[in-house]
Amino acid sequence: MSAPERIPPRSVTATELLAKGELTVRGRIRDASNAALFCAVSYEGQEATCIYKPVAGERPLWDFPDGTLAQREVAAYEVSEATGWGLVPPTVLRDGPYGEGMCQLWIEATVEDGAELLALVEGDEPEDGWKAIGFAEVGGGRTALLVHADDERLRRLAVLDAVINNADRKGSHLLPTADGRLYGIDHGVTFHAEDKLRTLLWGWAGEALTVEAVAVLGSLRDALGDGSGLAVRLRELITSDEVEALRARVEALLVSGRHPEPSGEWPAIPWPPV
């Protein structure tokens, strides 16, 4: 009699692990503006580390409705996945030790504060391979030119930020990894119906979008159609007006064919920048 066939363990997706796994709080991220807890998560024999941001730990903001930042982080992940670029770590909305909140896979960055992607340099023009952001005070009455890398990963993230109307793209939100990928994190202040874009990634402002970006935006426009799976999921996370504004931003980018420029009606660069 032959031995019974051994069934390999089922593979658990990252979002399934985050949504269904047991959360164990290991510590707190002290420099976060809202409550951010470092956790272990385990499910069906698989484990990972993650960040859990309970809605109860969100600080009120004057321009965003109270208790909505966690949902906006999940919405940013949904849109990122729809682009196919995978720029936002797996993120879910779930119940946890301190109530409902956002749970996002922990990403181990190769450097902190996006140091390999941002720099302060002397002179008025960036060197080859870099894009100018603007001048910054560095002390003693001196200024230096703040630049970011002319990197296709950053350029994709700049397009995503324009789509989701990111009001806070700082250097510390850029996580390059050892496998060459780049992730963006901290998307709580996104999807506002009014123009709120504040970012360090202005180096391509006014330049033509890449052929790839135009194709991705076209696909995203289709994916946001009435009754689509993405539109239904987003309406559970942000308001109908914000979904319509999202569609309008995608359409505006396709019509212009260019990266957006600062509006002049809102501070263009977040402070502090890292």
XYZ file of C-alpha atoms in Angstrom:
274
model
C 0.000 0.000 0.000
C 1.525 3.306 -1.035
C 1.942 6.184 1.356
C -0.702 8.923 1.125
C 0.238 11.856 -1.074
C 1.602 14.753 0.939
C -0.349 17.955 0.331
C 1.889 21.045 0.358
C 0.873 23.855 2.701
C -1.420 26.458 1.190
C 0.221 29.696 0.166
C -1.188 32.686 2.054
C -1.176 36.042 0.278
C 0.221 39.097 2.026
C -3.184 40.772 2.221
C -4.785 37.585 3.595
C -2.071 37.321 6.227
C -2.579 40.963 7.215
C -6.372 40.753 7.238
C -6.826 37.428 9.049
C -3.637 36.986 11.066
C -3.244 37.386 14.793
C -1.698 40.769 15.600
C 0.813 41.061 18.436
C 2.036 44.555 19.279
C 5.840 44.689 19.657
C 6.399 48.424 19.998
C 5.461 51.926 18.911
C 6.945 54.139 16.176
C 7.701 57.187 18.322
C 8.291 59.763 15.593
C 4.993 59.070 13.781
C 2.460 61.919 13.818
C -0.364 59.448 14.534
C -0.351 56.249 16.582
C 1.700 53.682 14.645
C 2.356 50.308 16.229
C 4.994 47.813 15.108
C 3.417 44.368 15.168
C 3.959 40.715 14.369
C 1.183 38.996 12.433
C 0.732 35.224 12.062
C -1.767 33.089 10.161
C -1.771 29.406 9.163
C 1.900 28.962 9.978
C 3.087 32.086 8.166
C 4.413 35.172 9.900
C 5.441 38.716 9.013
C 5.920 42.102 10.614
C 3.635 45.022 9.942
C 2.506 48.478 10.948
C -0.888 48.861 12.582
C -2.398 52.362 12.764
C -5.644 52.342 14.758
C -8.251 54.941 13.805
C -8.535 55.786 17.514
C -4.934 57.043 17.426
C -5.417 59.521 14.552
C -4.970 63.200 15.334
C -7.728 65.495 14.003
C -6.840 67.558 10.923
C -8.503 70.793 9.860
C -8.916 69.793 6.214
C -9.636 66.045 6.367
C -12.633 64.398 8.067
C -11.832 62.820 11.438
C -11.239 59.080 11.514
C -10.616 58.624 7.778
C -6.833 58.374 7.438
C -6.662 54.581 7.707
C -9.215 54.175 4.928
C -7.230 56.549 2.705
C -4.092 54.464 3.203
C -5.973 51.376 2.017
C -7.422 53.306 -0.938
C -3.888 54.335 -1.961
C -2.875 50.673 -1.982
C -5.908 49.757 -4.097
C -5.077 52.404 -6.708
C -1.381 51.479 -6.674
C -2.298 47.863 -7.374
C -4.572 48.949 -10.215
C -1.628 50.680 -11.903
C 0.390 47.455 -11.850
C 3.365 49.329 -10.420
C 3.035 47.920 -6.884
C 4.378 51.080 -5.254
C 2.471 50.774 -1.967
C 3.052 47.840 0.403
C 0.113 45.460 0.933
C -2.396 47.310 3.108
C -5.744 46.295 4.626
C -8.400 47.690 6.945
C -9.082 45.408 9.893
C -9.908 45.161 13.562
C -6.970 45.027 15.951
C -6.006 45.301 19.624
C -7.042 48.979 19.671
C -9.968 48.821 17.299
C -10.281 49.217 13.546
C -7.218 50.484 11.753
C -4.862 50.214 8.830
C -2.464 47.274 8.739
C 0.453 47.436 6.289
C 3.274 45.010 5.588
C 6.567 46.205 7.074
C 9.166 47.044 4.435
C 12.854 46.835 5.319
C 14.519 49.749 3.533
C 18.171 49.709 2.464
C 18.611 53.341 3.570
C 16.628 55.726 5.749
C 14.868 58.907 4.636
C 15.339 58.069 0.960
C 18.992 59.118 1.287
C 20.080 57.500 -1.980
C 17.288 59.330 -3.812
C 17.540 62.841 -2.299
C 20.484 65.196 -1.814
C 21.505 68.775 -1.043
C 24.100 70.094 -3.481
C 26.020 73.276 -4.157
C 25.330 75.343 -7.241
C 22.229 76.394 -9.140
C 21.781 73.363 -11.400
C 21.648 69.631 -10.677
C 24.228 67.244 -12.110
C 23.322 64.602 -14.662
C 21.054 61.978 -13.180
C 19.382 64.414 -10.780
C 16.339 66.697 -10.856
C 16.002 70.029 -9.042
C 13.290 70.486 -6.421
C 14.193 73.924 -5.059
C 16.505 75.783 -2.721
C 16.601 75.076 1.000
C 18.184 76.927 3.917
C 21.015 74.918 5.463
C 22.067 77.291 8.256
C 24.377 80.242 8.582
C 22.440 82.162 5.969
C 23.439 79.585 3.326
C 21.211 77.796 0.857
C 21.666 74.599 -1.095
C 19.820 73.025 -3.978
C 17.536 70.153 -2.983
C 17.493 67.473 -5.690
C 16.045 64.040 -6.258
C 17.289 61.239 -8.458
C 16.126 61.066 -12.069
C 14.873 57.563 -11.333
C 12.037 55.782 -13.151
C 10.769 54.381 -9.850
C 10.429 57.891 -8.430
C 8.796 59.066 -11.650
C 6.136 56.390 -11.348
C 5.569 57.421 -7.743
C 5.232 61.068 -8.842
C 2.442 59.997 -11.206
C 0.729 57.967 -8.483
C 0.949 60.932 -6.089
C -0.671 63.187 -8.680
C -3.469 60.652 -9.128
C -4.199 60.165 -5.415
C -3.591 63.851 -4.598
C -0.919 63.127 -1.987
C -0.581 66.048 0.418
C 2.540 64.771 2.168
C 5.242 63.057 0.066
C 8.354 63.360 2.250
C 11.780 61.770 1.944
C 11.088 59.501 4.910
C 8.173 58.040 2.976
C 10.477 56.591 0.303
C 11.645 53.038 0.974
C 14.136 51.546 -1.520
C 14.763 47.843 -0.924
C 17.631 45.464 -1.525
C 15.844 43.853 -4.494
C 15.753 47.173 -6.347
C 12.138 48.046 -5.668
C 10.848 51.331 -4.274
C 7.841 51.673 -2.008
C 5.971 54.757 -0.856
C 4.309 54.792 2.566
C 2.178 57.103 4.754
C -0.801 57.882 2.530
C -3.256 59.087 5.175
C -3.670 62.561 3.658
C -4.701 61.634 0.133
C -7.771 61.697 -2.138
C -9.031 65.116 -1.053
C -11.478 66.538 -3.598
C -9.514 69.835 -3.639
C -5.972 70.137 -4.995
C -3.633 69.300 -2.101
C -0.557 67.940 -3.906
C 2.560 68.514 -1.786
C 5.626 66.513 -2.695
C 9.384 66.423 -3.044
C 9.010 64.903 -6.507
C 8.581 68.071 -8.587
C 11.611 67.417 -10.793
C 9.460 66.411 -13.779
C 6.885 69.211 -13.345
C 5.585 70.270 -16.751
C 7.464 67.535 -18.607
C 5.690 65.071 -20.893
C 4.501 61.871 -19.254
C 6.277 58.714 -20.336
C 4.600 56.385 -22.811
C 4.324 53.854 -19.984
C 2.587 56.354 -17.684
C 0.054 57.305 -20.368
C -0.784 53.640 -20.935
C -1.135 53.015 -17.191
C -3.371 56.064 -16.754
C -5.554 54.908 -19.625
C -5.971 51.506 -18.007
C -6.670 53.146 -14.641
C -9.387 55.319 -16.201
C -11.071 52.156 -17.467
C -10.653 50.448 -14.082
C -12.443 53.356 -12.355
C -15.589 53.014 -14.462
C -18.993 52.960 -12.762
C -19.712 49.588 -11.208
C -16.130 48.360 -11.555
C -14.561 46.371 -8.748
C -12.075 49.141 -8.022
C -14.770 51.845 -7.927
C -16.888 49.750 -5.567
C -13.956 49.147 -3.202
C -12.978 52.814 -3.221
C -16.518 53.968 -2.401
C -16.237 51.892 0.791
C -13.105 53.827 1.760
C -13.520 57.423 0.507
C -16.501 59.603 -0.422
C -18.305 59.624 -3.767
C -17.064 63.184 -4.365
C -13.502 62.018 -3.782
C -13.921 59.131 -6.216
C -15.199 61.592 -8.837
C -12.241 63.909 -8.144
C -9.906 60.928 -8.552
C -11.418 60.186 -11.958
C -11.085 63.854 -12.922
C -7.386 63.916 -11.995
C -6.695 60.821 -14.101
C -8.556 62.368 -17.040
C -6.730 65.702 -16.632
C -3.353 63.965 -16.721
C -4.331 62.116 -19.889
C -5.580 65.307 -21.558
C -2.480 67.346 -20.668
C -0.039 64.484 -21.226
C 2.265 66.148 -18.712
C 3.312 65.937 -15.094
C 1.416 68.522 -13.027
C 3.000 71.763 -11.847
C 2.513 73.469 -8.461
C -0.793 75.322 -8.387
C 0.525 78.270 -6.390
C -2.552 78.031 -4.154
C -1.090 75.489 -1.738
C 2.437 74.971 -0.340
C 4.086 72.745 -2.927
C 6.696 71.090 -0.678
C 5.860 69.390 2.651
C 7.574 70.570 5.808
C 9.754 69.150 7.130
C 10.804 67.591 3.788
C 12.074 64.343 5.401
